[in-house]
PDB file of C-alpha atoms in Angstrom:
ATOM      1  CA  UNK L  18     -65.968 -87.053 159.962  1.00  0.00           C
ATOM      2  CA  UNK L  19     -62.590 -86.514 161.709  1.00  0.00           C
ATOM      3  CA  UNK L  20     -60.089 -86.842 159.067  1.00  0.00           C
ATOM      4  CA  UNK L  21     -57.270 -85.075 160.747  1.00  0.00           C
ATOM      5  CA  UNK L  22     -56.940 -83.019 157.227  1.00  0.00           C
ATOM      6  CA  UNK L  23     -55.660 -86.597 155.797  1.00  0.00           C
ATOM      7  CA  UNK L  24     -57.222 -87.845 152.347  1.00  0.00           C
ATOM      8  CA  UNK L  25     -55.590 -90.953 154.017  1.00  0.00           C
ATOM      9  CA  UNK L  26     -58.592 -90.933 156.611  1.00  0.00           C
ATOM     10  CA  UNK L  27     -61.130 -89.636 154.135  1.00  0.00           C
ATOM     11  CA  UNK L  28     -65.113 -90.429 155.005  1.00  0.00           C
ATOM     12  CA  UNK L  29     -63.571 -91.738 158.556  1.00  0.00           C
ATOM     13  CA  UNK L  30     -66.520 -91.465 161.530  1.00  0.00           C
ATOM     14  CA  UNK L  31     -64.897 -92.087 165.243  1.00  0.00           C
ATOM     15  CA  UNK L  32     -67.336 -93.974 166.978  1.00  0.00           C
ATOM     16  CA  UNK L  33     -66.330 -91.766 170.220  1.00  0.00           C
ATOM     17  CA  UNK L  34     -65.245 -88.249 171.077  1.00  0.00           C
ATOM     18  CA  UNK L  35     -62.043 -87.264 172.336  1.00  0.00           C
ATOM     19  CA  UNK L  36     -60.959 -87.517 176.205  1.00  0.00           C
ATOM     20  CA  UNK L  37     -60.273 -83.627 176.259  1.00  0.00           C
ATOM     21  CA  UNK L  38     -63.783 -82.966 174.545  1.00  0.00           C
ATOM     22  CA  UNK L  39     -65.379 -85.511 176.920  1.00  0.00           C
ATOM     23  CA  UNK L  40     -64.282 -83.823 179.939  1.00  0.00           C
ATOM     24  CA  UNK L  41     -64.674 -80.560 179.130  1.00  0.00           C
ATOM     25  CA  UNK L  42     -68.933 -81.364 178.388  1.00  0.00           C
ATOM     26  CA  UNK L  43     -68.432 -82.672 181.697  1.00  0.00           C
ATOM     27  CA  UNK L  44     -67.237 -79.350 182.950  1.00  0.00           C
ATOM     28  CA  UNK L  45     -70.072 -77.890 181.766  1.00  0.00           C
ATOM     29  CA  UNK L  46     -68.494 -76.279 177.948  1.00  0.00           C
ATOM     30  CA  UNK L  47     -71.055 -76.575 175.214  1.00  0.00           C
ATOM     31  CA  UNK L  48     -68.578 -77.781 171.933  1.00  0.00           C
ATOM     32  CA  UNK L  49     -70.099 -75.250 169.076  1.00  0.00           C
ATOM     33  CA  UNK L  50     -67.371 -76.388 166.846  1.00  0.00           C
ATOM     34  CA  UNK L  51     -64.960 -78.082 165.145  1.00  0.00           C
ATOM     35  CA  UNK L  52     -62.142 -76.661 162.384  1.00  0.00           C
ATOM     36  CA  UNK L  53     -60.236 -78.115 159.738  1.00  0.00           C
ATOM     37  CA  UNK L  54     -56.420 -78.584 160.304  1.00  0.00           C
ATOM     38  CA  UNK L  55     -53.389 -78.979 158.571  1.00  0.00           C
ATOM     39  CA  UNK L  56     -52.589 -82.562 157.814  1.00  0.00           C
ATOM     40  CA  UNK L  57     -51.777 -84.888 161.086  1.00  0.00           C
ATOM     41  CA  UNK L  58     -51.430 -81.780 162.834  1.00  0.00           C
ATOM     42  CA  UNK L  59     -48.175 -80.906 161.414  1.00  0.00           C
ATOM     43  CA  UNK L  60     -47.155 -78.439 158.475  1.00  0.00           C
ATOM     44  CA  UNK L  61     -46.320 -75.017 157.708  1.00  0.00           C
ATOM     45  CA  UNK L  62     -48.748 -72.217 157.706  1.00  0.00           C
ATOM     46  CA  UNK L  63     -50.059 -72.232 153.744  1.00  0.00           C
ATOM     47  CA  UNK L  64     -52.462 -69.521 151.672  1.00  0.00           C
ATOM     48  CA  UNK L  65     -54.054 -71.903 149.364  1.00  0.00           C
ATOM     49  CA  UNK L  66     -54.452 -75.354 148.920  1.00  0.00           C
ATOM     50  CA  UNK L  67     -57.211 -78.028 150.769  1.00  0.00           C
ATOM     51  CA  UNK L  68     -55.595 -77.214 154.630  1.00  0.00           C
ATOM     52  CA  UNK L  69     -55.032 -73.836 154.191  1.00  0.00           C
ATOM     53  CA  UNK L  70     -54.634 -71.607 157.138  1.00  0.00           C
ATOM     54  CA  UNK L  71     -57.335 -68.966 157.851  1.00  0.00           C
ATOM     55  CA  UNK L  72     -57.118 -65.483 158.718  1.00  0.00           C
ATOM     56  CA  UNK L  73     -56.150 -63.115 161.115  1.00  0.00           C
ATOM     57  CA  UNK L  74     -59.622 -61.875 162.122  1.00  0.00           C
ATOM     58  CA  UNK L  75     -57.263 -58.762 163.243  1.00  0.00           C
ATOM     59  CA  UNK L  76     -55.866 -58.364 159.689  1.00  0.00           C
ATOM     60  CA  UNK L  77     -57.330 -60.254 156.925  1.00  0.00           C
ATOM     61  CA  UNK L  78     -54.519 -60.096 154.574  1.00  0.00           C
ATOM     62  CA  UNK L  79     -52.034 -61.944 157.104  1.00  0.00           C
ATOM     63  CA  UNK L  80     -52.135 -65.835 158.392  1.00  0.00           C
ATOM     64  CA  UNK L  81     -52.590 -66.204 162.050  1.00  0.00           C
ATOM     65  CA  UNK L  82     -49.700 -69.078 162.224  1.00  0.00           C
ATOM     66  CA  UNK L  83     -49.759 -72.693 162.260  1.00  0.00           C
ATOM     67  CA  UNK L  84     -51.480 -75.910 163.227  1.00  0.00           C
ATOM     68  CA  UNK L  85     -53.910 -74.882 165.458  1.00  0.00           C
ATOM     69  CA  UNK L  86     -54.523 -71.412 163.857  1.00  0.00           C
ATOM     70  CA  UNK L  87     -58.341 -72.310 163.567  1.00  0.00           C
ATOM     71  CA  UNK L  88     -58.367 -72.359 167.355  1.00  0.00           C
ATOM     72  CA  UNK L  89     -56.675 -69.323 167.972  1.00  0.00           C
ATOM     73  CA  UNK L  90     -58.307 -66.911 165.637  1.00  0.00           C
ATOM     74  CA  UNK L  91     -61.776 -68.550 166.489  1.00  0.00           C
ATOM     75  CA  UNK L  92     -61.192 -67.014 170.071  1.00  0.00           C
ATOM     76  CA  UNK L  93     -58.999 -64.060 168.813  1.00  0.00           C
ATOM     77  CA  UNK L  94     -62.512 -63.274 167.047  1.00  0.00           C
ATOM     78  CA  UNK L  95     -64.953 -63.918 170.121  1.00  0.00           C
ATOM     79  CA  UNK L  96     -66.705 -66.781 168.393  1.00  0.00           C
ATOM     80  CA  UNK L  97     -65.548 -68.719 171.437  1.00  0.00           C
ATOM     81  CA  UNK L  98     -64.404 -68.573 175.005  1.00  0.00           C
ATOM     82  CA  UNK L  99     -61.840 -71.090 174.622  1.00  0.00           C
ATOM     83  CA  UNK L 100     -60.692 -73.943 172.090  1.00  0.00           C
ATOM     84  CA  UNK L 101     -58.464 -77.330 171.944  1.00  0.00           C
ATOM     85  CA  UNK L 102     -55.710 -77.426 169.120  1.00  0.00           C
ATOM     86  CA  UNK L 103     -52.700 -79.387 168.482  1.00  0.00           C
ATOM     87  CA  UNK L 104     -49.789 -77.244 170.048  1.00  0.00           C
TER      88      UNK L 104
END
């Protein structure tokens, strides 16, 4: 489902994947992947809650920022050689 961390798009299935995603399997990049995000995109860095923000795979007791935090700590951590986010 891509819900876009929205109970207002709850259960939603796109019936395509994103331009960005599309062209990069066209590149060649295998997606192994996808992360939850705060809602729309938008919002501050939280601890708890349904969107909260994961962790610094550096230093587990701090955030690693905003939005697209799920991105950046999945490469910060080597999961990944790259990743898409909202910023």
């Amino acid at each position: 489902p891509m819900e876009g961390g929205s109970q207002a798009y709850a259960g939603n299935m796109s019936s395509r994947s994103a331009g960005a995603a599309v062209g990069l399997e066209a590149a060649g990049a295998v997606i192994v992947a996808k992360h939850r995000m705060h809602e729309l995109g938008a919002g501050p860095a939280v601890a708890t809650g349904p969107n909260r923000t994961g962790r610094n795979p550096y230093d587990l007791a701090r955030i690693p920022g905003g939005s697209s935090s799920g991105s950046a700590a999945a490469v910060a951590a080597g999961l990944c050689a790259g990743a898409l986010g909202t910023d």
